[in-house]
PDB file of C-alpha atoms in Angstrom:
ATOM      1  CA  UNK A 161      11.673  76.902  55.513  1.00 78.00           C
ATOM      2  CA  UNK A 162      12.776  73.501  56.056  1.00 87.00           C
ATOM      3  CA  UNK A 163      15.641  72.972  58.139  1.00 90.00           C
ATOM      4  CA  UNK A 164      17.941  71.219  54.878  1.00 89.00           C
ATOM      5  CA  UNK A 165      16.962  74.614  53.210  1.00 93.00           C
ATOM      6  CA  UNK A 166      18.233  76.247  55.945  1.00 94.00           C
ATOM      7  CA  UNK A 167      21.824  74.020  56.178  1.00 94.00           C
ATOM      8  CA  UNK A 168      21.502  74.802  52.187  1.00 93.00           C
ATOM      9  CA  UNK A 169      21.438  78.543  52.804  1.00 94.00           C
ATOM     10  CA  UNK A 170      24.468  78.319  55.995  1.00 94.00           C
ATOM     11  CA  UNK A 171      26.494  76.415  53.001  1.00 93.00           C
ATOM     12  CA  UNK A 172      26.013  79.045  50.883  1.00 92.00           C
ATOM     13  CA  UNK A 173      26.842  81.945  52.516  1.00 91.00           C
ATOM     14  CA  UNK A 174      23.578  83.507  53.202  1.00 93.00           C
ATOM     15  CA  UNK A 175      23.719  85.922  56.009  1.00 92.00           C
ATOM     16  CA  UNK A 176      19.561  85.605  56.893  1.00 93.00           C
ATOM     17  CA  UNK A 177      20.537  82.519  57.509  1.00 94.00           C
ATOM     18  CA  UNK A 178      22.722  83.056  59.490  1.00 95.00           C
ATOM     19  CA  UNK A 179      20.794  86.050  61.764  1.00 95.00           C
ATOM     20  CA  UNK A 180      17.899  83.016  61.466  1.00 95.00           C
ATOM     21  CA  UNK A 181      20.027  80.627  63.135  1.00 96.00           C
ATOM     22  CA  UNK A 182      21.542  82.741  65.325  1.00 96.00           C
ATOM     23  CA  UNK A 183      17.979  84.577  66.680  1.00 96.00           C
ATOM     24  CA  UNK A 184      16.732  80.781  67.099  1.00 95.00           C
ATOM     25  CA  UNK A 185      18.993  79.175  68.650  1.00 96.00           C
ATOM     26  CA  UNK A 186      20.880  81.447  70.856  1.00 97.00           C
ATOM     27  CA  UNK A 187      19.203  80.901  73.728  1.00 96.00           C
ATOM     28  CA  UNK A 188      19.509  77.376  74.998  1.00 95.00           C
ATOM     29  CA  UNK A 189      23.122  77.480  73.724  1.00 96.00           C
ATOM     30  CA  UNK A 190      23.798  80.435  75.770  1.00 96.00           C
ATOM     31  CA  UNK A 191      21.822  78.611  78.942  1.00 95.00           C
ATOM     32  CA  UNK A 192      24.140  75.242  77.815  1.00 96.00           C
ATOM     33  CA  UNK A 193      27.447  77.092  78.011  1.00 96.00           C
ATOM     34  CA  UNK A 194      26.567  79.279  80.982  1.00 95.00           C
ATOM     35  CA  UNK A 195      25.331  75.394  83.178  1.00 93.00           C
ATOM     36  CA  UNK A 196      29.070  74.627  81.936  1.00 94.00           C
ATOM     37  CA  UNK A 197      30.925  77.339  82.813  1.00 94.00           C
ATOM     38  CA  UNK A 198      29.265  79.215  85.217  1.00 90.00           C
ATOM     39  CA  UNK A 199      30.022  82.674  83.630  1.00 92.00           C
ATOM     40  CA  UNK A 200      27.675  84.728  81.768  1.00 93.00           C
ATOM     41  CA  UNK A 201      30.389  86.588  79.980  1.00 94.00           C
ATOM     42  CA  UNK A 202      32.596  83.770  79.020  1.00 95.00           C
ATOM     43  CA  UNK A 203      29.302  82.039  77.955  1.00 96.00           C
ATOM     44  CA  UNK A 204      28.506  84.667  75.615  1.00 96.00           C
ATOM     45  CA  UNK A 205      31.890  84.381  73.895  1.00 96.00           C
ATOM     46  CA  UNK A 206      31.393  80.464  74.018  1.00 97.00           C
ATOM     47  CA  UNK A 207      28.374  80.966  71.840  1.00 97.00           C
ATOM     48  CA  UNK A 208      29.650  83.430  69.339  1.00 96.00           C
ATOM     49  CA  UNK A 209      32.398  80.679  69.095  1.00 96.00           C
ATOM     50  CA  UNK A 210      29.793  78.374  68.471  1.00 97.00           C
ATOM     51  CA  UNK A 211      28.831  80.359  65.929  1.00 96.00           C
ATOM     52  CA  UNK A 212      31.467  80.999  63.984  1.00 96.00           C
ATOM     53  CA  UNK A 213      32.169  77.117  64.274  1.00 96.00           C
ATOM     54  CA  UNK A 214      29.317  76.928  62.113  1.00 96.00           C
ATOM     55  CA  UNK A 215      30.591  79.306  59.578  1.00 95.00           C
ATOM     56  CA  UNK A 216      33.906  77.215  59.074  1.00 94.00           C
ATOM     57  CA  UNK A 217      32.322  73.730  59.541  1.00 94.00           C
ATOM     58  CA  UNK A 218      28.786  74.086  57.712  1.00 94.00           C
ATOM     59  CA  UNK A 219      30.628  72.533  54.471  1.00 92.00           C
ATOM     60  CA  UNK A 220      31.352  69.637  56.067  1.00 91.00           C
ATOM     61  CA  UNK A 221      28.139  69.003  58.108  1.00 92.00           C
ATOM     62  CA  UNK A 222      26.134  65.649  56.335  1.00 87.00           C
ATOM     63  CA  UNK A 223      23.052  66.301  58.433  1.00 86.00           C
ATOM     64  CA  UNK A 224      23.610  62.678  60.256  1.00 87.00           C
ATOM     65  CA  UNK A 225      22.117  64.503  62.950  1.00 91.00           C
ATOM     66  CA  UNK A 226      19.663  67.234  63.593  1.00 93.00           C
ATOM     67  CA  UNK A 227      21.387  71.377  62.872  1.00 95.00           C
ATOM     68  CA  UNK A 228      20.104  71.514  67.174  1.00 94.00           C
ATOM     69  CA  UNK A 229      21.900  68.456  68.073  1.00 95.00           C
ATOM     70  CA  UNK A 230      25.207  69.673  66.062  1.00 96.00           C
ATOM     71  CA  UNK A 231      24.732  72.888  67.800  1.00 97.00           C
ATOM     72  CA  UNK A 232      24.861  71.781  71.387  1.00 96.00           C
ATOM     73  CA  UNK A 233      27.877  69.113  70.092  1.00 96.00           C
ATOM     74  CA  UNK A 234      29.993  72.287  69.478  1.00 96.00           C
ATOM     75  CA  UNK A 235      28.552  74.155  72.675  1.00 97.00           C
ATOM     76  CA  UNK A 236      29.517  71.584  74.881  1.00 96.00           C
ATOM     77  CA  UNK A 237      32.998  70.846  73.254  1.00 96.00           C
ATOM     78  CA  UNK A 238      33.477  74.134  73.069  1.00 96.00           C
ATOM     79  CA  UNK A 239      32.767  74.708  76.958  1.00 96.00           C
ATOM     80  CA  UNK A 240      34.571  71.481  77.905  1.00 94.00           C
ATOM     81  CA  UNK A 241      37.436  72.830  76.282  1.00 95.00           C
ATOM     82  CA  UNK A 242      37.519  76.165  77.739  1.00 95.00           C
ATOM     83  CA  UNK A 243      37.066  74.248  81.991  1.00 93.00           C
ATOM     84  CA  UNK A 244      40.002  72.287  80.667  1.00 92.00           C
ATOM     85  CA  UNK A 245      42.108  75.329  79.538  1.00 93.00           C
ATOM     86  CA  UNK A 246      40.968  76.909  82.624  1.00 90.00           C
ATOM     87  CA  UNK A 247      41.682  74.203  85.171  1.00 86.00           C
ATOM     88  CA  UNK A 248      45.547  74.257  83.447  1.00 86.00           C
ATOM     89  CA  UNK A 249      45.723  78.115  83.867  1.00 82.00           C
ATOM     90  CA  UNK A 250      44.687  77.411  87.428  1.00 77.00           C
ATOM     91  CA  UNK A 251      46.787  74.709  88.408  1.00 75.00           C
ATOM     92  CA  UNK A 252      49.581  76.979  86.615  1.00 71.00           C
ATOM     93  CA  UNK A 253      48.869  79.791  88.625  1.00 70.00           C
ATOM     94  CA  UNK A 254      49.124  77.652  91.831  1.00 64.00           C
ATOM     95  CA  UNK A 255      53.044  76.890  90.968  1.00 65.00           C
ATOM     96  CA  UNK A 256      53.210  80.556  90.008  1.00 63.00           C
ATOM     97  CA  UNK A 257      52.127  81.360  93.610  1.00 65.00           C
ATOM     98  CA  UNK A 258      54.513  78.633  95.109  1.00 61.00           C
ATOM     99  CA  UNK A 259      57.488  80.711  93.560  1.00 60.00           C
ATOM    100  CA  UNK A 260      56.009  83.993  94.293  1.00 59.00           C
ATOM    101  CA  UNK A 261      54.022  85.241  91.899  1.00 56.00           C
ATOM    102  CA  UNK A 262      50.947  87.138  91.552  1.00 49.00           C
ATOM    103  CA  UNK A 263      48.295  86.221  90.183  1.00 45.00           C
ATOM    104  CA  UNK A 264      45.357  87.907  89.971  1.00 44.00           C
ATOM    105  CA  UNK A 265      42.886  85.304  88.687  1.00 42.00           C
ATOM    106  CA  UNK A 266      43.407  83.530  92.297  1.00 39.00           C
ATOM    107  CA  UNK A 267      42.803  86.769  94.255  1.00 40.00           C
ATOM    108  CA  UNK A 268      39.077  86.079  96.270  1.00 38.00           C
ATOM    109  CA  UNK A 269      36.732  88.633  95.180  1.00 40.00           C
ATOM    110  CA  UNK A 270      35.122  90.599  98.546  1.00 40.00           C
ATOM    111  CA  UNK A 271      31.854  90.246  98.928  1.00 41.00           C
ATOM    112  CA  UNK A 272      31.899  93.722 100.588  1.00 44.00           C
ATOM    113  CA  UNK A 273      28.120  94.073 102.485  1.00 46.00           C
ATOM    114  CA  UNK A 274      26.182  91.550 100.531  1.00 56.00           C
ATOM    115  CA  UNK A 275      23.322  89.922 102.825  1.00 66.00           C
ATOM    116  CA  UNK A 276      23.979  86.338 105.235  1.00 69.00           C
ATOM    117  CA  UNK A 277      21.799  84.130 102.761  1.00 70.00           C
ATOM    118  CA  UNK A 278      23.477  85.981  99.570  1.00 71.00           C
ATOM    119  CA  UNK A 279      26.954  85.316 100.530  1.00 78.00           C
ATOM    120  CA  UNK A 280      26.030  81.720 101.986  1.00 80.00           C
ATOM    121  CA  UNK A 281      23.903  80.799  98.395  1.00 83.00           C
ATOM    122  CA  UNK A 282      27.393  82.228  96.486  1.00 86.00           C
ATOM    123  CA  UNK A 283      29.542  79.772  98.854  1.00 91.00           C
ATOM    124  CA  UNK A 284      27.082  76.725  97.952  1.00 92.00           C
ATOM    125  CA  UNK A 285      26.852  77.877  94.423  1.00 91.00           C
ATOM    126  CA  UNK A 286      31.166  78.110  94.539  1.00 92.00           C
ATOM    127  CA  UNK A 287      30.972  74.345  95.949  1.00 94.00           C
ATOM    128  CA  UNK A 288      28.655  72.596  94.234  1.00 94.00           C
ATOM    129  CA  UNK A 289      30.211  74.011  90.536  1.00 92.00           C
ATOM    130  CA  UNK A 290      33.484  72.766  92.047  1.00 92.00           C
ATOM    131  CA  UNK A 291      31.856  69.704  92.472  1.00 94.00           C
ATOM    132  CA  UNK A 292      30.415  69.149  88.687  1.00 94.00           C
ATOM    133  CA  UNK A 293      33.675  70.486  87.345  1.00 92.00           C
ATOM    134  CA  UNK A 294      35.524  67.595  89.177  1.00 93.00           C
ATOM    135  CA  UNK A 295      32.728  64.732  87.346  1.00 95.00           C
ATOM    136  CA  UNK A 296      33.862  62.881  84.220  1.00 95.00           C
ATOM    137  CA  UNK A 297      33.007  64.652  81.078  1.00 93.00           C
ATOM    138  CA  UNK A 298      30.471  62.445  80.071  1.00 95.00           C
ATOM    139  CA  UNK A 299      28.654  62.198  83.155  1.00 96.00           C
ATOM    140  CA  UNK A 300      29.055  66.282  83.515  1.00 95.00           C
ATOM    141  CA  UNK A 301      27.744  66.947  79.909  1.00 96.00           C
ATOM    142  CA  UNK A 302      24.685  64.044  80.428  1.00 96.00           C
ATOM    143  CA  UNK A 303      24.066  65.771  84.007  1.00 96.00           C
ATOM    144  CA  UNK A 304      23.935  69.135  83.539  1.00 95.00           C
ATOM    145  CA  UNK A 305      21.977  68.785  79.827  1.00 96.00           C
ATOM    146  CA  UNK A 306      19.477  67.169  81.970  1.00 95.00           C
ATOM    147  CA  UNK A 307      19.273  68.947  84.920  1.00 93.00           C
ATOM    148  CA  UNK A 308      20.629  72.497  83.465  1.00 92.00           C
ATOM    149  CA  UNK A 309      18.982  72.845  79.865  1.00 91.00           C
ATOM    150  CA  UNK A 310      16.088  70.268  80.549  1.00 90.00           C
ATOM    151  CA  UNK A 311      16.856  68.211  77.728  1.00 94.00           C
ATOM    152  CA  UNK A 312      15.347  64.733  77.356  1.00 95.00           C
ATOM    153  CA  UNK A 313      17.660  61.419  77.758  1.00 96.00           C
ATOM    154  CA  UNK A 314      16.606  61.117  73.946  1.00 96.00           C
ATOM    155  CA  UNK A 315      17.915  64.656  72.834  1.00 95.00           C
ATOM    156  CA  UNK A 316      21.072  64.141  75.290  1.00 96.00           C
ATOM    157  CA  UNK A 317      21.976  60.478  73.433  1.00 96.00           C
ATOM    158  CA  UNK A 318      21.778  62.177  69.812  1.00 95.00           C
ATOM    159  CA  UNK A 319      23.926  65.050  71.306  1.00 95.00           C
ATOM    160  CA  UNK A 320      26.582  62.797  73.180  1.00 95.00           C
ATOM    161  CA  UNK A 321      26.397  60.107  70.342  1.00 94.00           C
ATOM    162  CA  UNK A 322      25.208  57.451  72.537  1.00 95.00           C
ATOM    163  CA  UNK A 323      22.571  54.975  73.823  1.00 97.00           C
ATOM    164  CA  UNK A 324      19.356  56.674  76.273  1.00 97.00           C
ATOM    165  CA  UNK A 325      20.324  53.610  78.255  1.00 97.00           C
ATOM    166  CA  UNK A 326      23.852  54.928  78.313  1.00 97.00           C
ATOM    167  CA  UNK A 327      22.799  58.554  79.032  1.00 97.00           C
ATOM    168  CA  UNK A 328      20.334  57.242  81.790  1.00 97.00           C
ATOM    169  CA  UNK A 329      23.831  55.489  83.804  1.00 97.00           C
ATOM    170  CA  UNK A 330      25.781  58.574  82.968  1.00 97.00           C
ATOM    171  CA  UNK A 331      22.673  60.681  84.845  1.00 97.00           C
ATOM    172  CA  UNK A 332      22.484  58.379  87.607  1.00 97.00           C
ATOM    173  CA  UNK A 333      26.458  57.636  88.056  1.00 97.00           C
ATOM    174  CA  UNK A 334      26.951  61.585  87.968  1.00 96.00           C
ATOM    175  CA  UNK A 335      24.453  62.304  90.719  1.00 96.00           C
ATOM    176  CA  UNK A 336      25.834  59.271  93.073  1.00 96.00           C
ATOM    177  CA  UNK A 337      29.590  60.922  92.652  1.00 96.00           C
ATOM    178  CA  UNK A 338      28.026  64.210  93.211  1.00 95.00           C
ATOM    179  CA  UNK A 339      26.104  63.591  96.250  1.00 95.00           C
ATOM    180  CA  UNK A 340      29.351  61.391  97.639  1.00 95.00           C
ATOM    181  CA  UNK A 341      31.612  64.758  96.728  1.00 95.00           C
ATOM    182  CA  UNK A 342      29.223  66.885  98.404  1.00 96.00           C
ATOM    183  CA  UNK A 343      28.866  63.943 101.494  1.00 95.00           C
ATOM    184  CA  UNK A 344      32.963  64.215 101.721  1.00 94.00           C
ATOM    185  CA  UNK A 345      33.501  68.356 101.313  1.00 94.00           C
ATOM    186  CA  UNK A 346      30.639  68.749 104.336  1.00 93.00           C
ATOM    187  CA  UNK A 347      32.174  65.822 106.130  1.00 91.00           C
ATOM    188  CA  UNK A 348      35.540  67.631 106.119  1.00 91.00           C
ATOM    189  CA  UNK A 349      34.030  70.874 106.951  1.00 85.00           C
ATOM    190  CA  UNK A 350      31.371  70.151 109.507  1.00 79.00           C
TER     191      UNK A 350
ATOM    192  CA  UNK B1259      24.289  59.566 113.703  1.00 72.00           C
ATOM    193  CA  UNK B1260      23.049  63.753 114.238  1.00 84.00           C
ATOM    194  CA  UNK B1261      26.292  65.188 112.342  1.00 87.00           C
ATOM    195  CA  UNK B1262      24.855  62.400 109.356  1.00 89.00           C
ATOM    196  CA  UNK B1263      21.986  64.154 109.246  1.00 91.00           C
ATOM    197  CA  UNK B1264      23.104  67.695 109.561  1.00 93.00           C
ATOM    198  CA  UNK B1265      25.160  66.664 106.142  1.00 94.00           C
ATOM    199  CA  UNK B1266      22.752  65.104 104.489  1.00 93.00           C
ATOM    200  CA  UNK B1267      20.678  68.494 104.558  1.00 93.00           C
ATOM    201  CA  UNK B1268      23.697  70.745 103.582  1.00 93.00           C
ATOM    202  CA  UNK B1269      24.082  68.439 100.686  1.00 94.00           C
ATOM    203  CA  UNK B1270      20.661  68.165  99.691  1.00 93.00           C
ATOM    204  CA  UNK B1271      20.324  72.515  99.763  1.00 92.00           C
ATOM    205  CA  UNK B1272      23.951  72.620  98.012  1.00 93.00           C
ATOM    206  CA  UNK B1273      22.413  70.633  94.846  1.00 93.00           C
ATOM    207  CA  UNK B1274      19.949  72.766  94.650  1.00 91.00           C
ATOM    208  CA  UNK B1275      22.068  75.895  94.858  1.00 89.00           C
ATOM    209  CA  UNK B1276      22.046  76.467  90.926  1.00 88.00           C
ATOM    210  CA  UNK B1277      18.163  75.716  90.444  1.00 87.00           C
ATOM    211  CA  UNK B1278      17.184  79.241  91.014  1.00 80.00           C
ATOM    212  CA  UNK B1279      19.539  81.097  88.474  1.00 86.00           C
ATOM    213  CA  UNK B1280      18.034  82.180  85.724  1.00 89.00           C
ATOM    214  CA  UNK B1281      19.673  82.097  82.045  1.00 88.00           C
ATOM    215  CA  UNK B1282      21.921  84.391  80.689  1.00 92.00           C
ATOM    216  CA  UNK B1283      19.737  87.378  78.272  1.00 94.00           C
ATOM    217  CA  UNK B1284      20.532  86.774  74.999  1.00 93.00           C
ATOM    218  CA  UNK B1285      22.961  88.979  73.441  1.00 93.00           C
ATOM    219  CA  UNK B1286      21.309  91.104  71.241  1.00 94.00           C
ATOM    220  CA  UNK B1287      24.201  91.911  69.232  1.00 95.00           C
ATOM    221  CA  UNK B1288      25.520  88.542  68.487  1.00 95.00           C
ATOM    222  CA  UNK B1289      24.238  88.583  64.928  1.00 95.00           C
ATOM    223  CA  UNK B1290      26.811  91.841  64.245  1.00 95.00           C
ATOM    224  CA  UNK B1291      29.565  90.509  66.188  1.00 94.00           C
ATOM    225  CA  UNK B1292      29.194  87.292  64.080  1.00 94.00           C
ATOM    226  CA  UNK B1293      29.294  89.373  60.958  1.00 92.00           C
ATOM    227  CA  UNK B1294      32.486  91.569  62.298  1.00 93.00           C
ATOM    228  CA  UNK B1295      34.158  88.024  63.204  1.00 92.00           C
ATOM    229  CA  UNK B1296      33.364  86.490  59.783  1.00 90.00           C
ATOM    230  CA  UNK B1297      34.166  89.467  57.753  1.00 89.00           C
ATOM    231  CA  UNK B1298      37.580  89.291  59.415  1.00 86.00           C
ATOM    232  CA  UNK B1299      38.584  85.557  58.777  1.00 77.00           C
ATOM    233  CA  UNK B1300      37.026  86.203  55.059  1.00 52.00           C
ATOM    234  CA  UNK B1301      40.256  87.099  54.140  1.00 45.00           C
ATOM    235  CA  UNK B1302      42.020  83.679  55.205  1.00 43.00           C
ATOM    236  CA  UNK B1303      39.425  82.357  53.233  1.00 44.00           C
ATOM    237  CA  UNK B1304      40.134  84.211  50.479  1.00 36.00           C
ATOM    238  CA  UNK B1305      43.645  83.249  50.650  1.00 41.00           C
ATOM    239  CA  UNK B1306      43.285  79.431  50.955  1.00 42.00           C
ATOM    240  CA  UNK B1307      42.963  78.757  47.268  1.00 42.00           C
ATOM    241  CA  UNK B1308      45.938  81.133  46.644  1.00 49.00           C
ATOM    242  CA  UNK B1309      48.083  79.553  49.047  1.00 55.00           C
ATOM    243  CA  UNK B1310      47.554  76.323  46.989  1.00 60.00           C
ATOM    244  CA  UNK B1311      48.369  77.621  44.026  1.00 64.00           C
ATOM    245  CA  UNK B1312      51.304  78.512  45.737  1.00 72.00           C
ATOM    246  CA  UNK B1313      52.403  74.919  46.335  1.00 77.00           C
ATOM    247  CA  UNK B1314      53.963  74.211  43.390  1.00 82.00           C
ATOM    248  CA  UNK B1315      56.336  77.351  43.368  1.00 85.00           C
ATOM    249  CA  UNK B1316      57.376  76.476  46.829  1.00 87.00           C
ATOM    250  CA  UNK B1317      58.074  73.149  45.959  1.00 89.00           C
ATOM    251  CA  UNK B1318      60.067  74.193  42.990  1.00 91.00           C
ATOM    252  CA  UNK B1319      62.063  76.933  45.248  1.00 92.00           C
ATOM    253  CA  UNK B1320      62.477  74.334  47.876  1.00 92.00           C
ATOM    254  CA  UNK B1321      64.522  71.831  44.861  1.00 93.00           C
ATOM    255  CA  UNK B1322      66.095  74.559  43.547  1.00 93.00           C
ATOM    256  CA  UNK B1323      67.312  75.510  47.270  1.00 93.00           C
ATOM    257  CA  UNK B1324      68.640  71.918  47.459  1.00 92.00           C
ATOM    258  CA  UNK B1325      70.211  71.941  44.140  1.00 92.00           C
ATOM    259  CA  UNK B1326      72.153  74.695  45.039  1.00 91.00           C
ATOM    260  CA  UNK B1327      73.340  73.464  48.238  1.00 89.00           C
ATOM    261  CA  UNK B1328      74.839  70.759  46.772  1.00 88.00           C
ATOM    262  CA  UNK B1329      76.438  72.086  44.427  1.00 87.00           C
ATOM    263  CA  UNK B1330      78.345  74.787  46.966  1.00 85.00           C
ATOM    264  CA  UNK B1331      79.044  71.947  49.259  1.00 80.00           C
ATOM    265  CA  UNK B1332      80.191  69.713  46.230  1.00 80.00           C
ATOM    266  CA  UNK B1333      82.917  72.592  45.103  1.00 76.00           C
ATOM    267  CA  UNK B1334      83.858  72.770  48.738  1.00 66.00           C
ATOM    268  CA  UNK B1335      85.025  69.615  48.510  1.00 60.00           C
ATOM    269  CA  UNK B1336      88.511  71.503  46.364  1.00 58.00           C
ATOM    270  CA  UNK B1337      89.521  72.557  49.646  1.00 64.00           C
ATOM    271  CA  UNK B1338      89.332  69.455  51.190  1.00 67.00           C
ATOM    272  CA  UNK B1339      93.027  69.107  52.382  1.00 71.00           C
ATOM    273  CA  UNK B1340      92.924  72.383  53.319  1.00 72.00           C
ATOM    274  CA  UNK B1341      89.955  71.589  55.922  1.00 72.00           C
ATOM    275  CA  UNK B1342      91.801  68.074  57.162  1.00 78.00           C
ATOM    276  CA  UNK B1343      94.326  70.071  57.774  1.00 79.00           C
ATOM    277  CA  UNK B1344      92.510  72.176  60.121  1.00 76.00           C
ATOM    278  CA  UNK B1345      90.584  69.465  61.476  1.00 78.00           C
ATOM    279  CA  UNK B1346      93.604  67.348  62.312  1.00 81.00           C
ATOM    280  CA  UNK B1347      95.106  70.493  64.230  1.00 79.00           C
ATOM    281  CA  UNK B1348      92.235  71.548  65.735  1.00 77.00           C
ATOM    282  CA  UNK B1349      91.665  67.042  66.867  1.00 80.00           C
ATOM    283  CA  UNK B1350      95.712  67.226  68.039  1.00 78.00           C
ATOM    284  CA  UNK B1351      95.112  70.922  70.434  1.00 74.00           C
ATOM    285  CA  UNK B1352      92.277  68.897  71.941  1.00 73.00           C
ATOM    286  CA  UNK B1353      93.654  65.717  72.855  1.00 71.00           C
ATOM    287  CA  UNK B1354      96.184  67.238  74.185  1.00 64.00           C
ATOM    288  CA  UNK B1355      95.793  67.214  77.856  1.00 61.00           C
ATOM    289  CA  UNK B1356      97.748  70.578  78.408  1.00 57.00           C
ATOM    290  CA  UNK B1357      95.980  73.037  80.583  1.00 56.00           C
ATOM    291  CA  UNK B1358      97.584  76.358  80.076  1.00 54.00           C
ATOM    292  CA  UNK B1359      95.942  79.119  81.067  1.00 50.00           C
TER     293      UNK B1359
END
């Protein structure tokens, strides 16, 4: 089946194509969430989000762009969204704790007996998502499409709506700030 | 200059921190949850059409709702020495700078 068949079928309802879409493309929208949010859980709602984007949106979709390019447009808005929503909840939490609150989102999970190299991977891990989280959007989404889901500067300009010139400045720009956030955490901590 | 270089390695290991984690499994399920979501939000979809059916009875409730407000507030206006009266009383206990408690 060809895929304006298969946009066809989403329009009208049908639920194999919807199980079709799903069983496809699951995967490397899971994987694209997940490089965003760092959660397997919360990436697995992200997707069925995605999902059900599709559902609402499909009768407005003009196939400008590939049904895969759309797709990862709604994963990575969708993901953006939720780090922003996040970040507020955190930063609310903070003044929460200022006044005397609990909160248990900000309690530090123990690591109880878990091996030198494990706990030391989880700590660079911790950092380095800090790190992304803190890039621009665009140069986060162009990064970790790249680097994350191993798409090509080509698929990562049709998903961002922009040059591959563009996307290769975004790539290069996001690893410079990330190296020089790195450079200054270490620097601070060494 | 040996710090420098000390840094430069924990950077270089830190990036690659997230290279080794492998994707999520795919949810098995998500096809069914889908479904359950969809056949949920059906009924808003349902509804839509309704609801804009609906517009023009709202609209007329909403004029009618007007109309009738004017007119009450219209025949208030009968009693309108009646409420100077009462505002004029209520303007003199105010501006008067008596405190009696």
């Amino acid at each position: 089946m060809e895929e304006k068949d298969i946009i066809k079928e989403l329009q009208n309802g049908n639920s194999d194509a919807y199980r079709r879409i799903i069983d496809e493309y699951q995967p490397f929208l899971l994987n694209c969430c997940f490089r965003f949010v760092h959660s397997r859980e919360i990436a697995r709602d992200i997707t069925q989000d995605v999902f059900v984007e599709v559902y609402k949106s499909i009768g407005k979709f003009r196939a400008d762009s590939s049904l895969k390019t759309w797709l990862y447009r709604i994963a990575i808005t969708k993901s953006l969204d939720y780090l922003k929503a996040a970040k507020r909840k955190k930063r609310f939490g903070y003044v929460k704790s200022i006044f005397g609150f609990d909160e248990d989102d900000m309690n530090i999970p123990t690591l109880g007996s878990a091996p030198f190299e494990q706990v030391e991977n989880e700590e660079r891990i911790k950092i380095l998502s800090d790190a992304i989280d803190s890039l621009p959007e665009n140069q986060k989404a162009a990064f970790t499409l790249n680097k994350y889901s191993g798409l090509s500067y080509k698929e990562i300009a049709d998903i961002l709506g922009t040059s591959v010139s563009s996307v290769e400045s975004l790539i290069f720009r996001g690893k410079a700030n990330l190296k020089k956030k790195l450079f200054n955490y270490y620097k601070r901590h060494i | 200059m040996e710090t420098e270089k000390i840094i430069e390695e924990e950077v270089n290991k830190t990036l690659s921190a997230l290279d080794g984690i492998p994707s999520p499994a795919s949810d098995p399920f998500l096809f069914e949850r889908f479904n359950e979501r969809i056949s949920r939000g059906e009924n808003k979809k349902i509804r839509l059409p309704q609801a804009g059916r609906l517009k023009p009875v709202a609209l007329a409730l909403i004029i009618l709702i007007n109309i009738i407000t004017a007119i009450v507030f219209l025949s208030g206006k009968e009693n309108g020495a009646v409420k100077e009266q009462l505002v004029s009383s209520l303007r003199s206990d105010y501006d008067s700078n008596q405190i009696d408690y």
